[in-house]
Coordinates of C-alpha atoms and ligand atoms in Angstrom, one line a residue:
M1 CA 29.4 -28.0 39.0
E2 CA 29.7 -26.0 35.8
K3 CA 27.1 -26.5 32.9
D4 CA 26.1 -24.6 29.5
I5 CA 22.6 -24.4 30.4
V6 CA 20.3 -25.3 33.2
I7 CA 16.5 -26.3 32.3
I8 CA 14.2 -26.1 35.3
G9 CA 11.3 -28.4 35.4
G10 CA 11.1 -31.7 33.5
G11 CA 8.0 -31.6 32.0
L12 CA 7.2 -31.9 28.1
T13 CA 8.6 -28.4 27.4
G14 CA 12.0 -28.9 29.7
L15 CA 12.8 -32.4 28.0
S16 CA 12.2 -31.4 24.4
T17 CA 14.3 -28.0 25.0
A18 CA 17.0 -30.4 26.7
I19 CA 17.0 -33.0 23.6
N20 CA 17.4 -30.0 21.2
L21 CA 20.0 -28.4 23.1
K22 CA 21.9 -31.7 23.7
K23 CA 21.6 -32.4 19.8
K24 CA 23.4 -29.0 19.3
G25 CA 26.2 -30.2 21.6
F26 CA 25.4 -28.2 24.7
N27 CA 26.3 -29.5 28.4
I28 CA 22.9 -29.3 29.9
I29 CA 21.2 -30.3 33.1
V30 CA 17.4 -31.0 33.8
L31 CA 16.4 -30.1 37.3
E32 CA 13.1 -31.3 38.4
K33 CA 11.4 -31.2 41.7
T34 CA 9.6 -34.3 41.9
D35 CA 10.8 -37.7 41.7
R36 CA 9.4 -38.7 38.1
L37 CA 9.8 -36.8 34.8
G38 CA 6.8 -35.6 32.7
G39 CA 5.2 -33.1 34.6
Q40 CA 1.4 -33.2 33.2
I41 CA 2.0 -36.4 31.0
Q42 CA 1.4 -39.6 32.9
T43 CA 0.2 -43.1 31.5
F44 CA -1.2 -46.0 33.8
H45 CA -1.7 -49.5 33.3
E46 CA -4.2 -51.3 34.8
N47 CA -6.5 -54.6 34.2
D48 CA -5.9 -54.3 30.4
F49 CA -6.7 -50.8 30.3
V50 CA -4.1 -48.2 29.5
F51 CA -5.3 -44.4 30.4
E52 CA -3.6 -40.8 30.8
S53 CA -3.9 -38.7 33.8
G54 CA -3.1 -35.9 31.7
P55 CA -3.3 -35.2 27.9
N56 CA -4.9 -38.0 25.6
T57 CA -4.0 -36.5 22.2
G58 CA -2.1 -33.9 20.9
S59 CA -3.3 -32.1 17.9
G60 CA -1.7 -30.7 14.8
A61 CA 1.7 -32.9 14.5
S62 CA 4.0 -30.2 13.4
E63 CA 7.1 -30.4 11.6
E64 CA 8.8 -30.3 15.0
V65 CA 6.7 -32.9 16.3
L66 CA 7.4 -35.4 13.6
N67 CA 11.1 -34.5 13.8
L68 CA 11.1 -35.3 17.5
F69 CA 9.3 -39.0 16.8
D70 CA 11.9 -39.5 14.2
E71 CA 15.0 -38.7 16.2
L72 CA 13.2 -41.3 19.0
S73 CA 12.1 -43.4 16.4
T74 CA 14.1 -46.7 18.1
E75 CA 12.3 -46.1 21.4
C76 CA 8.9 -44.9 20.7
K77 CA 6.3 -44.5 17.7
I78 CA 3.9 -41.6 17.0
E79 CA 0.0 -43.2 16.9
F80 CA -2.1 -41.0 14.5
A81 CA -5.7 -41.3 15.9
K82 CA -7.9 -43.6 13.6
K83 CA -10.2 -42.1 11.0
E84 CA -13.4 -42.6 13.6
S85 CA -11.6 -39.6 15.6
E86 CA -12.6 -37.4 12.9
K87 CA -16.2 -37.6 14.1
R88 CA -16.9 -35.1 17.2
L89 CA -20.4 -35.2 19.0
I90 CA -21.7 -32.4 20.9
W91 CA -24.3 -33.0 23.7
K92 CA -28.0 -31.0 23.1
N93 CA -31.3 -32.2 24.1
E94 CA -30.6 -35.0 26.1
K95 CA -28.3 -36.6 23.0
F96 CA -24.8 -36.6 21.5
H97 CA -25.2 -35.1 17.8
P98 CA -22.2 -35.1 15.0
L99 CA -20.5 -31.8 14.7
P100 CA -21.7 -31.2 10.8
N101 CA -18.9 -31.9 8.4
G102 CA -20.4 -31.3 5.2
L103 CA -23.4 -29.1 3.5
W104 CA -26.3 -31.7 4.3
S105 CA -25.3 -32.3 7.6
G106 CA -24.9 -28.6 8.2
I107 CA -28.5 -28.2 7.0
T108 CA -30.1 -30.9 9.0
T109 CA -28.2 -30.8 12.5
P110 CA -30.4 -29.6 15.2
L111 CA -27.4 -28.1 16.9
F112 CA -27.8 -24.7 15.6
R113 CA -30.7 -22.4 14.8
F114 CA -32.3 -22.0 11.6
S115 CA -31.7 -18.3 11.4
D116 CA -27.8 -18.9 12.1
K117 CA -27.2 -21.4 9.3
L118 CA -28.6 -18.9 7.1
H119 CA -26.7 -16.2 8.8
I120 CA -23.5 -18.2 7.9
L121 CA -24.0 -18.3 4.4
G122 CA -23.0 -14.6 4.6
E123 CA -20.0 -15.2 6.4
P124 CA -17.6 -14.7 3.8
W125 CA -18.7 -11.3 3.0
R126 CA -19.2 -10.1 6.5
A127 CA -16.7 -7.3 7.2
K128 CA -13.1 -7.9 8.9
G129 CA -13.0 -7.0 12.8
N130 CA -10.8 -4.2 13.9
N131 CA -10.6 -4.6 17.8
P132 CA -7.3 -6.9 18.4
N133 CA -8.7 -7.5 21.7
E134 CA -11.7 -9.3 20.7
T135 CA -12.8 -12.3 22.9
V136 CA -13.6 -15.5 21.1
A137 CA -17.5 -15.0 21.9
E138 CA -17.6 -11.5 20.3
L139 CA -15.5 -12.8 17.3
T140 CA -17.6 -15.8 16.6
T141 CA -20.9 -14.3 17.4
R142 CA -20.1 -11.6 14.9
R143 CA -19.3 -13.7 12.1
L144 CA -21.0 -17.0 12.8
G145 CA -23.9 -16.3 15.1
K146 CA -25.2 -17.1 18.7
S147 CA -25.9 -20.8 18.3
F148 CA -22.7 -21.5 16.7
V149 CA -20.9 -20.3 19.9
D150 CA -23.0 -22.1 22.1
Y151 CA -22.9 -25.5 20.4
A152 CA -19.6 -25.4 18.7
V153 CA -17.2 -22.8 19.7
D154 CA -18.0 -23.1 23.8
P155 CA -17.7 -26.9 23.7
F156 CA -14.7 -26.6 21.4
L157 CA -13.2 -24.0 24.1
S158 CA -14.1 -26.5 27.0
G159 CA -12.2 -29.1 25.2
I160 CA -9.0 -27.1 24.6
Y161 CA -9.0 -24.5 27.2
A162 CA -11.3 -25.7 29.9
G163 CA -12.0 -22.0 29.5
D164 CA -14.5 -19.2 28.9
A165 CA -15.1 -17.7 25.6
T166 CA -16.1 -14.7 26.7
A167 CA -12.8 -14.0 28.5
L168 CA -10.2 -15.7 26.2
I169 CA -8.7 -13.3 23.8
T170 CA -8.8 -14.7 20.1
R171 CA -5.4 -13.4 18.8
H172 CA -3.6 -15.4 21.8
A173 CA -5.9 -18.2 22.4
L174 CA -6.8 -19.3 19.0
P175 CA -4.1 -17.3 16.8
K176 CA -5.1 -19.5 13.6
L177 CA -8.3 -18.7 13.6
Y178 CA -7.8 -14.7 14.5
N179 CA -5.3 -14.7 11.5
L180 CA -7.9 -16.6 9.1
E181 CA -10.3 -13.8 9.3
Q182 CA -7.2 -11.2 9.6
D183 CA -5.3 -12.8 6.5
Y184 CA -8.5 -13.8 4.3
G185 CA -11.1 -11.7 5.6
S186 CA -13.4 -14.6 6.4
F187 CA -13.0 -18.0 8.2
I188 CA -14.7 -20.1 5.7
G189 CA -13.1 -18.4 2.6
G190 CA -9.7 -18.3 4.6
A191 CA -10.0 -22.0 5.7
I192 CA -10.6 -22.9 1.6
K193 CA -7.8 -20.9 0.5
K194 CA -5.5 -22.4 3.2
V195 CA -6.0 -25.8 2.3
Q196 CA -5.3 -25.0 -1.3
K197 CA -2.1 -23.3 -0.4
D198 CA -0.7 -26.1 1.5
K199 CA -1.5 -28.3 -1.3
N200 CA 0.4 -26.1 -3.9
Q201 CA 3.1 -26.2 -1.5
N202 CA 2.9 -30.0 -1.0
K203 CA 2.3 -29.7 3.0
S204 CA 1.0 -33.2 3.9
Q205 CA -2.5 -32.9 5.7
S206 CA -1.7 -36.0 7.4
K207 CA 0.7 -33.7 9.6
K208 CA -2.3 -32.0 11.1
G209 CA -3.8 -35.2 12.5
I210 CA -4.3 -36.1 16.2
F211 CA -1.6 -38.2 17.6
S212 CA -0.5 -40.1 20.7
T213 CA 2.4 -42.4 21.4
N214 CA 2.1 -46.0 20.8
G215 CA 1.3 -47.5 24.0
G216 CA 0.5 -44.1 25.8
M217 CA 1.8 -40.8 25.8
E218 CA 4.4 -41.7 28.6
N219 CA 6.1 -43.7 26.3
L220 CA 7.5 -40.5 24.5
I221 CA 8.6 -39.1 28.2
K222 CA 10.6 -42.7 28.3
A223 CA 12.4 -42.2 25.3
M224 CA 13.1 -38.8 25.5
I225 CA 14.6 -39.4 29.1
K226 CA 16.7 -42.3 27.2
Y227 CA 18.0 -39.7 24.7
I228 CA 19.1 -36.9 27.1
G229 CA 20.7 -39.3 29.8
K230 CA 19.9 -39.9 33.3
E231 CA 23.5 -38.5 34.0
N232 CA 22.1 -35.0 32.4
I233 CA 19.0 -35.1 34.8
M234 CA 18.4 -34.6 38.6
L235 CA 15.4 -35.3 40.6
S236 CA 13.9 -34.2 43.7
C237 CA 15.6 -30.7 43.8
E238 CA 14.2 -28.9 46.5
N239 CA 13.9 -25.1 47.0
I240 CA 15.5 -24.4 43.6
A241 CA 16.6 -20.6 43.3
T242 CA 18.7 -18.7 41.0
K243 CA 20.6 -15.3 40.6
P244 CA 22.2 -13.7 37.8
N245 CA 26.2 -12.9 38.5
T246 CA 26.6 -9.9 37.3
D247 CA 30.6 -9.8 37.3
D248 CA 30.9 -12.5 34.8
G249 CA 27.4 -12.8 33.3
T250 CA 26.8 -16.5 34.7
W251 CA 23.8 -17.8 36.5
K252 CA 23.9 -19.3 39.9
T253 CA 21.3 -22.0 40.7
S254 CA 21.1 -23.4 44.1
F255 CA 18.9 -26.4 45.7
K256 CA 19.0 -29.2 47.8
Q257 CA 19.0 -32.5 46.8
N258 CA 19.0 -36.0 49.5
N259 CA 19.8 -33.2 52.1
Q260 CA 22.7 -32.1 50.2
E261 CA 23.3 -28.5 49.3
I262 CA 24.0 -27.9 45.6
E263 CA 25.2 -25.1 43.4
L264 CA 25.5 -24.9 39.8
T265 CA 27.1 -22.3 37.4
S266 CA 25.7 -22.0 34.0
K267 CA 25.7 -19.4 31.0
H268 CA 22.1 -19.8 30.5
L269 CA 19.1 -20.3 32.6
I270 CA 15.6 -21.7 31.0
T271 CA 12.5 -22.1 33.3
T272 CA 9.8 -24.3 32.1
V273 CA 7.7 -24.1 35.1
G274 CA 4.2 -22.7 35.5
S275 CA 4.0 -18.9 36.1
Y276 CA 2.9 -19.5 39.8
V277 CA 6.2 -21.0 40.8
L278 CA 8.4 -18.5 39.2
P279 CA 8.5 -16.0 42.2
E280 CA 10.4 -18.7 44.4
I281 CA 12.9 -19.2 41.6
L282 CA 13.2 -15.9 40.1
K283 CA 13.5 -14.1 43.7
F284 CA 15.8 -11.2 42.3
I285 CA 12.9 -9.9 40.2
E286 CA 11.0 -6.8 41.1
I287 CA 7.4 -8.0 42.5
D288 CA 5.6 -5.4 40.2
K289 CA 7.3 -7.2 37.1
I290 CA 6.9 -10.6 38.3
N291 CA 3.3 -10.1 39.0
K292 CA 2.7 -9.4 35.5
I293 CA 3.6 -12.7 34.7
T294 CA 2.1 -14.5 37.9
N295 CA -1.5 -13.0 37.5
L296 CA -2.1 -15.7 34.7
R297 CA -5.0 -17.7 35.5
Y298 CA -5.0 -21.5 35.3
A299 CA -8.3 -23.9 35.0
P300 CA -8.5 -26.7 37.3
I301 CA -9.6 -29.7 36.0
V302 CA -10.6 -33.1 37.2
Q303 CA -10.0 -36.2 34.5
I304 CA -11.6 -39.2 35.4
A305 CA -10.4 -42.4 33.5
V306 CA -13.5 -44.9 33.3
G307 CA -13.5 -48.4 31.7
V308 CA -15.9 -50.9 30.6
K309 CA -14.4 -54.3 29.9
D310 CA -17.7 -55.2 27.7
T311 CA -19.8 -52.6 25.9
G312 CA -22.3 -54.7 24.5
N313 CA -24.1 -53.5 21.7
L314 CA -23.1 -50.0 22.2
K315 CA -20.3 -48.5 20.0
F316 CA -18.1 -45.2 20.3
N317 CA -17.0 -44.6 17.1
A318 CA -16.1 -41.0 17.6
F319 CA -13.3 -39.0 19.1
G320 CA -15.8 -38.0 21.9
G321 CA -18.4 -35.7 23.1
L322 CA -18.2 -32.2 24.2
I323 CA -20.9 -30.2 26.2
S324 CA -21.6 -26.8 26.1
S325 CA -21.6 -24.4 29.3
K326 CA -25.0 -23.3 28.4
D327 CA -26.4 -26.8 29.5
N328 CA -25.0 -26.5 33.0
E329 CA -24.0 -30.3 33.1
D330 CA -21.5 -31.7 35.6
F331 CA -18.8 -32.6 32.9
L332 CA -17.1 -30.6 30.3
G333 CA -16.9 -33.6 27.8
I334 CA -16.0 -37.3 27.7
L335 CA -13.4 -38.4 25.2
F336 CA -13.2 -42.1 23.8
P337 CA -9.4 -43.0 23.5
S338 CA -10.1 -46.3 22.9
S339 CA -12.1 -45.6 19.4
C340 CA -8.8 -43.3 18.6
F341 CA -5.8 -45.5 19.7
E342 CA -5.0 -49.0 19.8
G343 CA -4.8 -51.1 23.0
R344 CA -6.5 -49.0 25.5
S345 CA -9.0 -51.2 26.5
P346 CA -9.8 -55.0 26.4
N347 CA -11.1 -56.1 23.2
N348 CA -14.8 -55.6 23.5
G349 CA -14.4 -52.7 26.0
A350 CA -14.1 -49.2 25.7
L351 CA -11.9 -46.5 27.8
F352 CA -13.7 -43.2 28.4
S353 CA -11.9 -39.9 30.0
F354 CA -14.6 -37.8 31.7
F355 CA -13.4 -33.9 32.1
M356 CA -15.0 -31.6 35.1
G357 CA -14.3 -28.4 36.2
G358 CA -12.8 -25.9 34.1
I359 CA -12.5 -21.7 34.6
K360 CA -16.5 -21.7 34.8
N361 CA -17.1 -24.6 37.1
A362 CA -13.9 -24.7 39.5
A363 CA -15.9 -25.3 42.4
L364 CA -16.8 -28.9 40.8
T365 CA -12.8 -29.9 41.4
E366 CA -13.4 -29.7 45.1
L367 CA -16.0 -32.5 45.4
S368 CA -14.7 -35.6 47.1
D369 CA -13.9 -38.7 45.3
Y370 CA -17.1 -40.4 46.1
E371 CA -19.0 -37.5 45.1
I372 CA -17.2 -37.2 41.6
E373 CA -17.7 -41.1 41.4
E374 CA -21.6 -40.5 41.8
K375 CA -21.7 -38.0 39.2
V376 CA -19.6 -40.2 36.9
V377 CA -21.6 -43.3 37.4
K378 CA -24.9 -41.2 36.5
T379 CA -23.5 -39.8 33.4
F380 CA -22.2 -43.2 32.3
H381 CA -25.8 -44.3 32.2
R382 CA -27.6 -41.0 30.9
M383 CA -24.9 -39.6 28.3
L384 CA -23.1 -42.8 27.1
G385 CA -26.3 -44.9 27.4
F386 CA -25.2 -47.9 29.2
P387 CA -28.2 -49.9 30.9
A388 CA -28.9 -49.4 34.6
S389 CA -27.8 -52.7 35.4
K390 CA -24.1 -52.2 34.3
E391 CA -21.3 -50.5 36.3
P392 CA -17.8 -49.3 35.0
D393 CA -15.1 -51.8 35.6
L394 CA -12.7 -49.1 36.3
I395 CA -12.8 -45.5 37.6
R396 CA -9.8 -43.5 38.6
I397 CA -9.7 -39.7 39.2
F398 CA -6.9 -37.2 38.5
R399 CA -6.9 -33.7 39.8
H400 CA -4.9 -31.0 38.2
K401 CA -5.0 -27.5 40.0
H402 CA -3.1 -25.8 37.4
A403 CA -4.1 -27.8 34.3
I404 CA -4.6 -25.1 31.3
P405 CA -3.5 -21.3 31.2
Q406 CA -5.8 -19.0 29.9
Y407 CA -4.9 -16.9 27.5
E408 CA -6.9 -13.8 28.6
I409 CA -6.4 -10.0 28.4
S410 CA -3.4 -10.2 30.8
S411 CA -1.7 -12.1 28.0
E412 CA 0.0 -9.3 25.9
D413 CA 1.4 -7.7 29.2
R414 CA 2.8 -10.9 30.3
F415 CA 4.3 -11.8 26.8
N416 CA 6.1 -8.2 26.8
T417 CA 7.2 -8.5 30.6
V418 CA 8.8 -11.9 29.5
K419 CA 10.7 -10.3 26.6
K420 CA 11.6 -7.5 28.8
L421 CA 13.1 -9.4 31.4
E422 CA 15.1 -11.8 29.0
K423 CA 16.8 -8.8 27.6
S424 CA 17.3 -7.3 30.8
Y425 CA 19.1 -10.6 32.1
Q426 CA 21.5 -11.9 29.7
G427 CA 21.1 -15.8 29.4
L428 CA 17.5 -15.7 30.7
H429 CA 14.7 -17.6 29.4
I430 CA 11.1 -17.9 30.5
A431 CA 9.5 -20.3 28.6
G432 CA 6.7 -23.0 29.4
N433 CA 3.2 -23.0 28.6
L434 CA 2.7 -19.5 30.2
R435 CA 3.5 -18.3 26.6
D436 CA 3.7 -19.7 23.0
G437 CA 0.6 -22.1 23.1
I438 CA -0.9 -24.5 25.8
G439 CA -0.8 -27.8 24.0
M440 CA 1.9 -30.3 23.7
A441 CA 2.5 -29.5 20.2
H442 CA 3.2 -26.0 21.2
R443 CA 5.6 -27.3 24.0
I444 CA 7.5 -29.1 21.5
I445 CA 7.7 -26.5 18.8
Q446 CA 8.5 -24.1 21.5
G447 CA 11.9 -26.6 22.8
A448 CA 12.9 -26.6 19.2
K449 CA 12.9 -22.8 18.8
L450 CA 14.4 -22.1 22.1
A451 CA 17.4 -24.2 21.2
E452 CA 17.7 -22.5 17.7
E453 CA 17.9 -19.3 19.5
I454 CA 20.6 -20.2 22.0
K455 CA 24.1 -19.4 20.7
Ligands
FAD501 C1 -6.1 -32.8 32.3 C2 -5.1 -32.3 31.1 C3 -5.5 -32.7 29.8 C4 -4.6 -32.2 28.9 N1 -5.1 -32.5 27.3 C5 -4.1 -32.4 26.7 C6 -4.7 -32.5 25.1 O1 -5.7 -33.2 25.0 N2 -3.7 -32.2 24.2 C7 -2.6 -31.3 24.5 O2 -1.9 -30.9 23.4 N3 -2.2 -30.8 25.7 C8 -2.9 -31.2 26.6 N4 -3.1 -30.8 28.0 C9 -1.7 -29.8 28.0 C10 -0.3 -30.5 28.0 O3 -0.4 -31.5 29.0 C11 0.6 -29.7 28.3 O4 0.9 -28.5 27.1 C12 2.0 -29.9 28.5 O5 2.3 -31.3 29.4 C13 3.1 -29.0 29.6 O6 4.1 -29.3 29.6 P1 5.1 -28.5 30.5 O7 6.4 -29.1 30.4 O8 5.1 -26.9 29.9 O9 4.5 -28.4 31.9 P2 4.2 -29.4 33.0 O10 4.2 -30.6 32.4 O11 3.6 -28.9 34.2 O12 6.1 -29.5 33.6 C14 6.5 -28.4 34.6 C15 7.2 -29.5 35.5 O13 8.0 -28.4 35.9 C16 8.2 -29.1 37.7 N5 8.3 -28.2 38.6 C17 7.4 -27.4 39.1 N6 7.8 -26.5 39.9 C18 9.1 -26.9 40.1 C19 10.2 -26.5 40.6 N7 10.4 -25.3 41.7 N8 11.7 -26.6 40.5 C20 11.6 -27.6 39.5 N9 10.8 -28.0 38.8 C21 9.6 -27.8 39.1 C22 6.7 -30.0 37.6 O14 7.1 -31.0 38.5 C23 6.6 -30.6 36.0 O15 7.5 -31.7 35.9 C24 -3.8 -31.1 29.1 C25 -3.3 -31.0 30.5 C26 -3.8 -31.4 31.3 C27 -3.7 -31.2 32.8

């Protein structure tokens, strides 16, 4: 079989790339190892609860995200989170407290030390850093103060990276934050100037909202599959391996499907799998080069969907609650998806997503289902405030060994190695979340940009 482009991996990156390439008229094929598409994205429906095993929300609905939903508008609809989602909670001293969003709440919040509240007033005048490899903890301690790192930055990073603020490199992990300081000299001043600049350029603020898909994230995947066409997708492809054909500049991709050996020839080869999968697919690359990509660390996460049919008097009008690693709790945080999106729980009920593990507490992801359930029920009472007589009506556990790649000190070497390999092997594109960002919006943007680059 001959194709213009072979795409390996049928997660959000692979499907987004496929849609954009198909739109440009390329003859593509997506090869997926498992018997389903969507990768980390999967939605479940059970007893009037709609819950995700992977991502619950995408943040920053960029132009590319909106374009994708526009293209698929007859099959699925983007759903922006309700106003309540702007409220974020942080656990401290046996209670969830709202993250301040104004001057008064900033002064009165018990989350930060008084000395740090005074210190932050001087943030706009603090000197700009000059270490490009400053970690998020170093940069934010310098500009904001230790208690802001403990009760804002650390839980925020748990929510996004399940990572370690002392290891994530700001310019790779949070480039927007890094650039605020570099471009404007200050987080506060920079954020104000940026809002003003966006307003002047008529950029809609709503584009920056939190999004999901009506009825669950997997509806986006189903719509993407329909657009790409089942004839351009192959599932259950075993032992995929590729090699460049130096004689004519094409790629040979071989694999097994239903016990049949298949070989494809293509002009371009795009990988969208995790870094740990690359050695088996790109066997022709020298070990010292591939090691610079495979040394990427991934945070393991267990996500637990917890449903309650009737919350009684309890209200959960917020995006969710995050927990500082300083507090040594069992969970990274608890999201409230039913407060953000329609139809995720029965009318008087609620759906929660508990997160456990991450880089700092990887051992917790090895606990048995029974042990995890015990911790969930204890926390359901203690942190969410349900009475002892009340039990969750639904508990489902999802384990992700390679949940979130960590953009740590190895990142620059990895990005450069990818660029060098792509230059050495014409037609090779190493994509996926090992570069260009870890979130869903990043994956959609990468697919769109990659399609632009391919001639
Ligand atoms: C628990 C959890 C919560 C998350 N929460 C959020 C969130 O709130 N917001 C957000 O923006 N992002 C979140 N993310 C990240 C988001 O899910 C990812 O950015 C995105 O789904 C990654 O898509 P991908 O296609 O790059 O990778 P994947 O989804 O991992 O897809 C890779 C695909 O490649 C396939 N594959 C693997 N090996 C092979 C092989 N040898 N041959 C062929 N195919 C192969 C896999 O089966 C898979 O289908 C979360 C992730 C997890 C795990």
